[in-house]
Amino acid sequence: MSNAKERKHAKKMRNQPTNVTLSSGFVADRGTKYHNGGGRHFHQAQKQEPFPGTSRQRQTKMTHHSPVDPDVKEQSSSKIMFKKKGGWKAGPEGMSQEIPKYITASTFAQARAAEISAMLKAVTQKSSNSLVFQTLPRHMRRRAMSHNVKRLPRRLREIAQKEAEKAVHQKKEHSKNKCHKARRCHKNRVLEFNRRQKKNIWLETHIWHAKRFHMVKKWGYCLGERPTVKSHRACYRAMTNRCLLQDLSYYCCLELKGKEEEILKALSPMCSIDAGLTFAAVHCLSGKCQGSVLLYRANRYPREMLGPVTFIWKSERTPSHTSESRQLWIWLHPMLKQDILEELKAACQCVEPIKPTICTPGPLLTTSEEKSQTELPDEKIGKKRKRKDDGENAKPVKKVIGDGTRDPHQPSSWISAATGIIISDLTMEMNRLRLIGPLSHSILTEALKAASVQTEGEDTEKTPHHWWIETCKNPDSVSLHHRQEAIFELLGGITSPAEIPSGTILGLTVGDPRINLPPKRSKVLPNPEKCQDNEKVRQLLLEGVPVDCAHSFIWNQAICKNVTENKISDQDLNRRRSELLVPGSQLVLGPQESKIPILLIQQPGKVTGDDRRGWGSGWDILFPKGWGMAFWIPFIYRGARVGGLKESVMHSQYKRSPDIPGDFPDCPAGVVFAEEQAKNLLEKYKRRPPAKRPNYVKLGTLAPFCCPWEQLAQEWESRVQAQEEPSVASSPSGEDSDSRRDKLPCAPTPENTDLWSDEGGTSLSSCSEPREAMDTECPARVGTEWVACQDATGSLLCVLRSRKWLKQLSTWCGPSSRDKRAARRASGSGEPAPTRAACLPLLERFPRALVWVSLALLRKGSPEPHSMICVPTEEDFLRLRQDQLYCGPQESKHSDPFKSEIRKQKERKKVEKRQNKQAPTEREGLAGGPPAAGHQALTLGLWSGPLPGVTSHCSRVLLGFVTQGDFSMAVGGGEALGFVSLTGLLDMLSTQPAAERGLVLLRAPASPQYRFARIAVEV
Amino acid sequence: SMAENREPRGAVEAELDPVEYTLRKRLPHRLPRRPNDIYVNMKTDFKAQLARCQKLLDGGARGQNSCSEIYIHGLGLAINRAINIALQLQAGSFGSLQVAANTSTVELVDELEPETDAREPLTRIRNNSAIHIRVFRVAP
């Protein structure tokens, strides 16, 4: 009999009275009448009454059977039945089925009485842990039984009552003592929403997202991570063939206002022309194009990276060269904001905060009002009272628009007395939506219509769209508006955003996009009529948008505020729509229609490399806050698919551009990101039982969750140095790495420091094994030197971003670049292999640098994040050449030095536990916790303690790590992006033969299989 | 997508200074794709592209949704391949398909990205040949 079956049966019989056994399958199957009074056979027993003494006889027979298992007591009758089954089968007296001769009435009645009472007890006692009403048969169940006790049969009410009370106690305190209906009423809902967005900022599309996306709290925002529907491939298709929409309103905008020269002078130390164009690039400075730049701490290039940003200058209306006051917007990822804002303030000497003018009226409730709202429900007040109260607070509750978390008294702009520059933080003051894909043109032109020019109408300060009437009085402005409109209409005839000059800016003023909302969600298709070849389109493609058309009123804060405040509510709009004479006809608001200034920015797609050029290009649209949903829904109704954060990562991965902030290991935000990621992965790893998770120690993966960049760069540096000195090079690698570790201050990954510090405190108390001794001395070293190496060696780590050198590297990387002429041109000397002499200036300047590389799998395999990039050996190449199907070498199994340690700890713990049990009083004072708890730091399958030499730990020398990697649907094969050590890359390239130059091996952290990949540096 | 563009002519290259500019080729301007338009490229396997055309002409299992005519477009290097596909289709059709070819010139835009702040980005236009082959059914 299976164990599980037995257990199940035992559970069923758990609450049965001692001498009663329900007839179970076992009894019935046998077909014996040999029962001792199971409910079903009860009447049979009564029939047998004329024969007294049966029961006694049965008792004796029972005892006769029981010797099979003499321990078994009467209590566990069910058990007896089981145990006896075998005995019955085997026993010769299995045929004792004859009916008893006589029954003694009194004993029989006694036995029956006991049985009946037991049965009654069993009926009243509930055996399972389900609720009473759940145990009822289906035909007796009623609606809302759990809610209303009276719907239950009367006999069960008492129990149900008890249960209900218990449930009430268990249930956490209901936050608002309001009924569902009251909570759903608009005012209360807005209040509740306002409360909930005090901690994390909500985007304006939050509710829409929350219904359809997995939401995450990140960077101080609530963001949609990925759609709940299965849509990975659909989103890819949308990016490639149709249109993907994203809400990027969480991106932060910093505004710099001041004289052009002053701003440029202040910003120039923060960027370098070596790493690409700067803020002063001519076409960006005019306001024609968006630029992108990598920011560094002032004068610290190439180290101390702060992060990548994009920027736009406000175009000058009049082409005078006075450049009195210019406006510059810097758009950046929220994770980079703190560092960059501080650095900008320092660079511009903006120290004087400007007091916020009349702390944001409206959106945030005043505290007194809030208090009244929260206090009211506490005292149980009647309906009437509530109504009256509502009447008092006649002022409608305002929705939070913009940043709900910010303290209104906190300054958001700073001025400098010396330079006159004003820096303001415009976070959440604007919405930013991104449309990716070829259909974005059609969607934009369908959904948005340029605002109509408005000349008549009373012109007072109080009319809602006063600014527009004023603008329309100026013929120049009107003609500019018409030109902008004409260019915008031209966009509809262009099939892909990639055909337009990258970074093009187009300003426009549009009407309310809700007016033209189609009645149903539909898919727009490009209109072939618009796509006729014409001179205007040709000119647009060649020259881009003229500078003056980049002008938009969105740069004017007052107008933006006006537009936000004068938005017609959805309710009003719908009411007017319902009042139309012909239902479904076009709603004409006339002068009351809002005019919204917007800014369109073209986003270039994939610009590096040869293939899939222009993939993932699209448009960003900026508009004032408060209008998020008004633009969002029309886009969706035209067939845009919405993506979340995961789709952003996919977008950047297929574009082969580094993801912000994950792929910037040299910037503080990147380090924080890596730490968080490592923590999450470690937690996830620990959740699985040890047997169901990879043992990374045995696989030879030292750092499966976090890439030790610094250690990698250091080791390669000393490795190459050692190669130059032959005496050192001859020493065995293990010794070499050890000595190196002593020589260099160890550069622990953040995750590991945690592990050590946990262990360090405890292992002192435990036994004195050599390995532990090593551990104990290490934390001390960490404690003292970790800070030091942050300053001394940590600053040496950088990522190579010099365009000149990257171009050189990309030609060195071998035959990956198909454009051979370009390769020859760039390399200059025409020398294909990097020689020692050619590398030297590079290595001297960047001794510990990383290079951003892209990897394409040669044959099978799809890489994962944190995969290791390794250098193949001669014999790997040999086998690759010989065998068409050769996938790659395999890493042999490593020994796990920690396993015995963990086992010992376990045993120790067990012993301690036993001791604790035996002498609780004696041990209590000692509190046996610490020694046992401390050793939890050791996790089976993870390397604990300082990492040994990472480069030479496995059979193939480690070159770098993958940060993003997956099967690429765009290429139809595995693709990965990652960083390698510059020193290592050059070393590898110089030794590899020309035919195989640029081939590396990739190994996933949880696999012993290496796979071939081709490395490429794309500029 | 269209075939990869051909490399710039010598004259264009002579003016270009690699230190000051980086060449980025932009996508060719094109019309919206109808279901029966096929743009031939040099990256996809030849057989796959041929099969795709054949499938369009044949339609579904019982010949539903079949196109009576398809257009095969080839640009630059892919002209050869476009012609090859059209002829293969015709040869395999036992005389039920006819081809009619048109040639045209496509303007391609090269973007020259500056490497220094002081220079404006430039655009160059170069021409490339293209072929548009109409493959259609005729009554046998």
PDB file of C-alpha atoms in Angstrom, chain A residues 702-920:
ATOM      1  CA  LEU A 702      32.032  32.792  -9.673  1.00  0.00           C
ATOM      2  CA  ALA A 703      29.638  35.673 -10.011  1.00  0.00           C
ATOM      3  CA  PRO A 704      26.307  34.557 -11.407  1.00  0.00           C
ATOM      4  CA  PHE A 705      24.341  37.623 -10.298  1.00  0.00           C
ATOM      5  CA  CYS A 706      26.712  40.524 -10.453  1.00  0.00           C
ATOM      6  CA  CYS A 707      29.581  41.214 -12.788  1.00  0.00           C
ATOM      7  CA  PRO A 708      32.848  42.044 -10.974  1.00  0.00           C
ATOM      8  CA  TRP A 709      34.006  44.612 -13.513  1.00  0.00           C
ATOM      9  CA  GLU A 710      36.750  46.142 -11.460  1.00  0.00           C
ATOM     10  CA  GLN A 711      38.324  42.857 -10.589  1.00  0.00           C
ATOM     11  CA  LEU A 712      38.141  41.796 -14.208  1.00  0.00           C
ATOM     12  CA  ALA A 713      39.884  44.913 -15.441  1.00  0.00           C
ATOM     13  CA  GLN A 714      42.519  44.705 -12.730  1.00  0.00           C
ATOM     14  CA  GLU A 715      43.292  41.097 -13.386  1.00  0.00           C
ATOM     15  CA  TRP A 716      43.701  41.672 -17.073  1.00  0.00           C
ATOM     16  CA  GLU A 717      46.026  44.551 -16.421  1.00  0.00           C
ATOM     17  CA  SER A 718      48.315  42.519 -14.228  1.00  0.00           C
ATOM     18  CA  ARG A 719      47.975  39.540 -16.526  1.00  0.00           C
ATOM     19  CA  VAL A 720      49.335  41.445 -19.463  1.00  0.00           C
ATOM     20  CA  GLN A 721      52.053  42.958 -17.321  1.00  0.00           C
ATOM     21  CA  ALA A 722      53.005  39.480 -16.219  1.00  0.00           C
ATOM     22  CA  GLN A 723      53.205  38.345 -19.817  1.00  0.00           C
ATOM     23  CA  GLU A 724      55.712  41.010 -20.550  1.00  0.00           C
ATOM     24  CA  GLU A 725      57.952  39.872 -17.728  1.00  0.00           C
ATOM     25  CA  PRO A 726      58.744  36.287 -18.594  1.00  0.00           C
ATOM     26  CA  SER A 727      59.877  35.340 -15.111  1.00  0.00           C
ATOM     27  CA  VAL A 728      56.519  36.103 -13.654  1.00  0.00           C
ATOM     28  CA  ALA A 729      54.694  34.577 -16.558  1.00  0.00           C
ATOM     29  CA  SER A 730      56.290  31.194 -15.955  1.00  0.00           C
ATOM     30  CA  SER A 731      54.759  30.857 -12.521  1.00  0.00           C
ATOM     31  CA  PRO A 732      51.640  28.700 -12.350  1.00  0.00           C
ATOM     32  CA  SER A 733      48.424  30.516 -12.743  1.00  0.00           C
ATOM     33  CA  GLY A 734      46.958  29.672  -9.377  1.00  0.00           C
ATOM     34  CA  GLU A 735      49.893  30.990  -7.491  1.00  0.00           C
ATOM     35  CA  ASP A 736      49.957  33.939  -9.752  1.00  0.00           C
ATOM     36  CA  SER A 737      46.426  34.859  -8.993  1.00  0.00           C
ATOM     37  CA  ASP A 738      46.989  34.433  -5.306  1.00  0.00           C
ATOM     38  CA  SER A 739      49.950  36.693  -5.227  1.00  0.00           C
ATOM     39  CA  ARG A 740      48.051  39.161  -7.300  1.00  0.00           C
ATOM     40  CA  ARG A 741      45.241  39.156  -4.876  1.00  0.00           C
ATOM     41  CA  ASP A 742      47.569  39.962  -2.083  1.00  0.00           C
ATOM     42  CA  LYS A 743      49.215  42.651  -4.045  1.00  0.00           C
ATOM     43  CA  LEU A 744      46.080  44.366  -5.152  1.00  0.00           C
ATOM     44  CA  PRO A 745      43.378  45.549  -2.881  1.00  0.00           C
ATOM     45  CA  CYS A 746      40.453  43.292  -3.456  1.00  0.00           C
ATOM     46  CA  ALA A 747      37.572  44.798  -5.253  1.00  0.00           C
ATOM     47  CA  PRO A 748      34.535  43.064  -3.967  1.00  0.00           C
ATOM     48  CA  THR A 749      31.202  43.229  -5.611  1.00  0.00           C
ATOM     49  CA  PRO A 750      28.601  44.747  -3.361  1.00  0.00           C
ATOM     50  CA  GLU A 751      26.744  41.500  -3.052  1.00  0.00           C
ATOM     51  CA  ASN A 752      29.789  39.739  -1.818  1.00  0.00           C
ATOM     52  CA  THR A 753      30.636  42.303   0.747  1.00  0.00           C
ATOM     53  CA  ASP A 754      27.337  41.539   2.337  1.00  0.00           C
ATOM     54  CA  LEU A 755      28.108  37.889   2.390  1.00  0.00           C
ATOM     55  CA  TRP A 756      31.458  38.396   3.977  1.00  0.00           C
ATOM     56  CA  SER A 757      30.419  40.824   6.557  1.00  0.00           C
ATOM     57  CA  ASP A 758      27.761  38.407   7.667  1.00  0.00           C
ATOM     58  CA  GLU A 759      30.221  35.664   7.881  1.00  0.00           C
ATOM     59  CA  GLY A 760      33.028  37.685   9.261  1.00  0.00           C
ATOM     60  CA  GLY A 761      31.269  38.491  12.461  1.00  0.00           C
ATOM     61  CA  THR A 762      30.418  34.915  13.188  1.00  0.00           C
ATOM     62  CA  SER A 763      33.188  32.725  11.994  1.00  0.00           C
ATOM     63  CA  LEU A 764      35.400  34.157  14.677  1.00  0.00           C
ATOM     64  CA  SER A 765      33.475  32.183  17.205  1.00  0.00           C
ATOM     65  CA  SER A 766      33.592  28.923  15.341  1.00  0.00           C
ATOM     66  CA  CYS A 767      36.361  26.472  14.698  1.00  0.00           C
ATOM     67  CA  SER A 768      39.740  27.374  13.333  1.00  0.00           C
ATOM     68  CA  GLU A 769      39.965  25.870   9.913  1.00  0.00           C
ATOM     69  CA  PRO A 770      42.335  27.382   7.444  1.00  0.00           C
ATOM     70  CA  ARG A 771      39.676  28.515   5.014  1.00  0.00           C
ATOM     71  CA  GLU A 772      37.664  30.122   7.696  1.00  0.00           C
ATOM     72  CA  ALA A 773      40.706  31.794   8.998  1.00  0.00           C
ATOM     73  CA  MET A 774      41.153  33.302   5.590  1.00  0.00           C
ATOM     74  CA  ASP A 775      37.599  34.478   5.675  1.00  0.00           C
ATOM     75  CA  THR A 776      37.958  36.095   8.999  1.00  0.00           C
ATOM     76  CA  GLU A 777      40.869  38.122   7.933  1.00  0.00           C
ATOM     77  CA  CYS A 778      39.203  39.213   4.779  1.00  0.00           C
ATOM     78  CA  PRO A 779      36.343  41.258   6.187  1.00  0.00           C
ATOM     79  CA  ALA A 780      38.832  43.279   8.066  1.00  0.00           C
ATOM     80  CA  ARG A 781      40.578  43.961   4.844  1.00  0.00           C
ATOM     81  CA  VAL A 782      37.322  44.844   3.243  1.00  0.00           C
ATOM     82  CA  GLY A 783      36.472  47.187   6.010  1.00  0.00           C
ATOM     83  CA  THR A 784      39.637  49.130   5.740  1.00  0.00           C
ATOM     84  CA  GLU A 785      40.522  48.952   2.134  1.00  0.00           C
ATOM     85  CA  TRP A 786      37.166  48.990   0.472  1.00  0.00           C
ATOM     86  CA  VAL A 787      36.847  52.668   1.039  1.00  0.00           C
ATOM     87  CA  ALA A 788      40.371  53.198  -0.106  1.00  0.00           C
ATOM     88  CA  CYS A 789      39.937  51.316  -3.326  1.00  0.00           C
ATOM     89  CA  GLN A 790      36.849  53.297  -4.129  1.00  0.00           C
ATOM     90  CA  ASP A 791      39.086  56.303  -4.300  1.00  0.00           C
ATOM     91  CA  ALA A 792      42.291  54.897  -5.654  1.00  0.00           C
ATOM     92  CA  THR A 793      41.510  52.053  -7.994  1.00  0.00           C
ATOM     93  CA  GLY A 794      37.764  52.352  -8.379  1.00  0.00           C
ATOM     94  CA  SER A 795      38.209  55.558 -10.232  1.00  0.00           C
ATOM     95  CA  LEU A 796      40.491  53.833 -12.705  1.00  0.00           C
ATOM     96  CA  LEU A 797      37.654  51.793 -14.091  1.00  0.00           C
ATOM     97  CA  CYS A 798      36.039  53.412 -17.052  1.00  0.00           C
ATOM     98  CA  VAL A 799      34.224  52.495 -20.208  1.00  0.00           C
ATOM     99  CA  LEU A 800      35.948  53.343 -23.447  1.00  0.00           C
ATOM    100  CA  ARG A 801      33.775  55.928 -25.186  1.00  0.00           C
ATOM    101  CA  SER A 802      36.297  57.704 -27.303  1.00  0.00           C
ATOM    102  CA  ARG A 803      34.870  57.591 -30.804  1.00  0.00           C
ATOM    103  CA  LYS A 804      38.267  57.629 -32.426  1.00  0.00           C
ATOM    104  CA  TRP A 805      39.429  54.579 -30.543  1.00  0.00           C
ATOM    105  CA  LEU A 806      36.149  52.771 -30.870  1.00  0.00           C
ATOM    106  CA  LYS A 807      36.369  53.142 -34.629  1.00  0.00           C
ATOM    107  CA  GLN A 808      39.871  51.781 -34.532  1.00  0.00           C
ATOM    108  CA  LEU A 809      38.743  48.861 -32.385  1.00  0.00           C
ATOM    109  CA  SER A 810      35.840  48.047 -34.662  1.00  0.00           C
ATOM    110  CA  THR A 811      38.212  47.622 -37.586  1.00  0.00           C
ATOM    111  CA  TRP A 812      40.533  45.515 -35.482  1.00  0.00           C
ATOM    112  CA  CYS A 813      37.723  43.234 -34.511  1.00  0.00           C
ATOM    113  CA  GLY A 814      38.098  41.488 -37.814  1.00  0.00           C
ATOM    114  CA  PRO A 815      35.817  40.534 -40.623  1.00  0.00           C
ATOM    115  CA  SER A 816      32.606  41.428 -38.837  1.00  0.00           C
ATOM    116  CA  SER A 817      32.376  44.706 -40.656  1.00  0.00           C
ATOM    117  CA  ARG A 818      31.258  43.923 -44.158  1.00  0.00           C
ATOM    118  CA  ASP A 819      31.921  47.373 -45.413  1.00  0.00           C
ATOM    119  CA  LYS A 820      35.517  46.669 -46.231  1.00  0.00           C
ATOM    120  CA  ARG A 821      36.247  49.956 -47.761  1.00  0.00           C
ATOM    121  CA  ALA A 822      35.098  51.771 -44.650  1.00  0.00           C
ATOM    122  CA  ALA A 823      37.271  49.489 -42.621  1.00  0.00           C
ATOM    123  CA  ARG A 824      40.291  50.274 -44.702  1.00  0.00           C
ATOM    124  CA  ARG A 825      39.543  53.946 -44.594  1.00  0.00           C
ATOM    125  CA  ALA A 826      39.196  54.080 -40.850  1.00  0.00           C
ATOM    126  CA  SER A 827      42.224  52.027 -40.002  1.00  0.00           C
ATOM    127  CA  GLY A 828      44.404  54.327 -42.051  1.00  0.00           C
ATOM    128  CA  SER A 829      47.518  52.235 -42.066  1.00  0.00           C
ATOM    129  CA  GLY A 830      45.592  49.313 -43.514  1.00  0.00           C
ATOM    130  CA  GLU A 831      47.038  47.049 -40.897  1.00  0.00           C
ATOM    131  CA  PRO A 832      44.492  44.460 -39.901  1.00  0.00           C
ATOM    132  CA  ALA A 833      45.907  43.099 -36.668  1.00  0.00           C
ATOM    133  CA  PRO A 834      46.482  45.303 -33.657  1.00  0.00           C
ATOM    134  CA  THR A 835      50.148  45.371 -32.911  1.00  0.00           C
ATOM    135  CA  ARG A 836      51.645  45.985 -29.560  1.00  0.00           C
ATOM    136  CA  ALA A 837      52.869  49.386 -30.622  1.00  0.00           C
ATOM    137  CA  ALA A 838      49.479  50.447 -31.922  1.00  0.00           C
ATOM    138  CA  CYS A 839      47.739  49.450 -28.730  1.00  0.00           C
ATOM    139  CA  LEU A 840      50.191  51.032 -26.388  1.00  0.00           C
ATOM    140  CA  PRO A 841      48.874  54.594 -26.365  1.00  0.00           C
ATOM    141  CA  LEU A 842      45.381  53.240 -25.860  1.00  0.00           C
ATOM    142  CA  LEU A 843      46.442  50.993 -23.015  1.00  0.00           C
ATOM    143  CA  GLU A 844      48.423  53.689 -21.333  1.00  0.00           C
ATOM    144  CA  ARG A 845      45.492  56.024 -21.368  1.00  0.00           C
ATOM    145  CA  PHE A 846      42.948  53.431 -20.344  1.00  0.00           C
ATOM    146  CA  PRO A 847      44.703  50.776 -18.270  1.00  0.00           C
ATOM    147  CA  ARG A 848      41.491  49.438 -16.816  1.00  0.00           C
ATOM    148  CA  ALA A 849      38.800  50.056 -19.324  1.00  0.00           C
ATOM    149  CA  LEU A 850      35.796  48.157 -20.553  1.00  0.00           C
ATOM    150  CA  VAL A 851      34.458  48.140 -24.085  1.00  0.00           C
ATOM    151  CA  TRP A 852      30.814  47.864 -25.099  1.00  0.00           C
ATOM    152  CA  VAL A 853      30.569  45.032 -27.599  1.00  0.00           C
ATOM    153  CA  SER A 854      27.830  43.213 -29.410  1.00  0.00           C
ATOM    154  CA  LEU A 855      27.993  39.491 -29.922  1.00  0.00           C
ATOM    155  CA  ALA A 856      26.256  37.366 -32.506  1.00  0.00           C
ATOM    156  CA  LEU A 857      26.085  33.649 -31.903  1.00  0.00           C
ATOM    157  CA  LEU A 858      27.828  31.701 -34.624  1.00  0.00           C
ATOM    158  CA  ARG A 859      25.682  28.591 -34.418  1.00  0.00           C
ATOM    159  CA  LYS A 860      23.297  27.402 -31.776  1.00  0.00           C
ATOM    160  CA  GLY A 861      22.424  28.945 -28.471  1.00  0.00           C
ATOM    161  CA  SER A 862      20.729  31.937 -27.001  1.00  0.00           C
ATOM    162  CA  PRO A 863      22.764  33.850 -24.455  1.00  0.00           C
ATOM    163  CA  GLU A 864      21.531  35.045 -21.079  1.00  0.00           C
ATOM    164  CA  PRO A 865      22.394  38.064 -18.998  1.00  0.00           C
ATOM    165  CA  HIS A 866      25.552  37.528 -16.905  1.00  0.00           C
ATOM    166  CA  SER A 867      26.887  35.016 -19.403  1.00  0.00           C
ATOM    167  CA  MET A 868      30.659  34.862 -19.498  1.00  0.00           C
ATOM    168  CA  ILE A 869      32.615  35.944 -22.539  1.00  0.00           C
ATOM    169  CA  CYS A 870      35.760  33.831 -22.801  1.00  0.00           C
ATOM    170  CA  VAL A 871      38.784  33.513 -25.024  1.00  0.00           C
ATOM    171  CA  PRO A 872      38.828  30.348 -27.126  1.00  0.00           C
ATOM    172  CA  THR A 873      41.975  28.234 -27.297  1.00  0.00           C
ATOM    173  CA  GLU A 874      43.822  26.974 -30.367  1.00  0.00           C
ATOM    174  CA  GLU A 875      42.251  23.581 -30.210  1.00  0.00           C
ATOM    175  CA  ASP A 876      38.748  25.045 -30.093  1.00  0.00           C
ATOM    176  CA  PHE A 877      39.434  26.715 -33.412  1.00  0.00           C
ATOM    177  CA  LEU A 878      40.852  23.511 -34.754  1.00  0.00           C
ATOM    178  CA  ARG A 879      37.734  21.572 -33.897  1.00  0.00           C
ATOM    179  CA  LEU A 880      35.529  24.368 -35.183  1.00  0.00           C
ATOM    180  CA  ARG A 881      37.255  24.192 -38.542  1.00  0.00           C
ATOM    181  CA  GLN A 882      37.055  20.425 -38.719  1.00  0.00           C
ATOM    182  CA  ASP A 883      33.539  19.830 -37.485  1.00  0.00           C
ATOM    183  CA  GLN A 884      30.597  21.529 -39.114  1.00  0.00           C
ATOM    184  CA  LEU A 885      28.327  20.777 -36.188  1.00  0.00           C
ATOM    185  CA  TYR A 886      30.773  21.576 -33.424  1.00  0.00           C
ATOM    186  CA  CYS A 887      28.977  23.681 -30.837  1.00  0.00           C
ATOM    187  CA  GLY A 888      31.852  24.438 -28.539  1.00  0.00           C
ATOM    188  CA  PRO A 889      33.830  23.023 -25.660  1.00  0.00           C
ATOM    189  CA  GLN A 890      32.425  22.173 -22.260  1.00  0.00           C
ATOM    190  CA  GLU A 891      33.591  23.308 -18.877  1.00  0.00           C
ATOM    191  CA  SER A 892      34.519  20.376 -16.666  1.00  0.00           C
ATOM    192  CA  LYS A 893      32.947  20.097 -13.260  1.00  0.00           C
ATOM    193  CA  HIS A 894      34.606  22.042 -10.486  1.00  0.00           C
ATOM    194  CA  SER A 895      34.867  20.817  -6.947  1.00  0.00           C
ATOM    195  CA  ASP A 896      32.757  22.503  -4.327  1.00  0.00           C
ATOM    196  CA  PRO A 897      34.953  23.405  -1.353  1.00  0.00           C
ATOM    197  CA  PHE A 898      31.996  24.790   0.556  1.00  0.00           C
ATOM    198  CA  LYS A 899      29.867  21.695   0.512  1.00  0.00           C
ATOM    199  CA  SER A 900      31.575  19.926   3.385  1.00  0.00           C
ATOM    200  CA  GLU A 901      31.570  23.168   5.253  1.00  0.00           C
ATOM    201  CA  ILE A 902      27.853  23.513   4.925  1.00  0.00           C
ATOM    202  CA  ARG A 903      27.319  19.927   5.975  1.00  0.00           C
ATOM    203  CA  LYS A 904      29.432  20.429   9.041  1.00  0.00           C
ATOM    204  CA  GLN A 905      27.503  23.496   9.946  1.00  0.00           C
ATOM    205  CA  LYS A 906      24.292  21.613   9.640  1.00  0.00           C
ATOM    206  CA  GLU A 907      25.495  18.872  11.917  1.00  0.00           C
ATOM    207  CA  ARG A 908      26.727  21.374  14.387  1.00  0.00           C
ATOM    208  CA  LYS A 909      23.394  23.023  14.380  1.00  0.00           C
ATOM    209  CA  LYS A 910      21.673  19.726  14.936  1.00  0.00           C
ATOM    210  CA  VAL A 911      23.864  18.940  17.900  1.00  0.00           C
ATOM    211  CA  GLU A 912      23.212  22.324  19.368  1.00  0.00           C
ATOM    212  CA  LYS A 913      19.525  21.890  18.941  1.00  0.00           C
ATOM    213  CA  ARG A 914      19.605  18.589  20.692  1.00  0.00           C
ATOM    214  CA  GLN A 915      21.607  20.070  23.512  1.00  0.00           C
ATOM    215  CA  ASN A 916      19.166  22.890  23.768  1.00  0.00           C
ATOM    216  CA  LYS A 917      16.356  20.425  24.078  1.00  0.00           C
ATOM    217  CA  GLN A 918      18.093  18.377  26.695  1.00  0.00           C
ATOM    218  CA  ALA A 919      19.113  21.223  28.880  1.00  0.00           C
ATOM    219  CA  PRO A 920      16.941  24.162  28.078  1.00  0.00           C
TER     220      PRO A 920
END
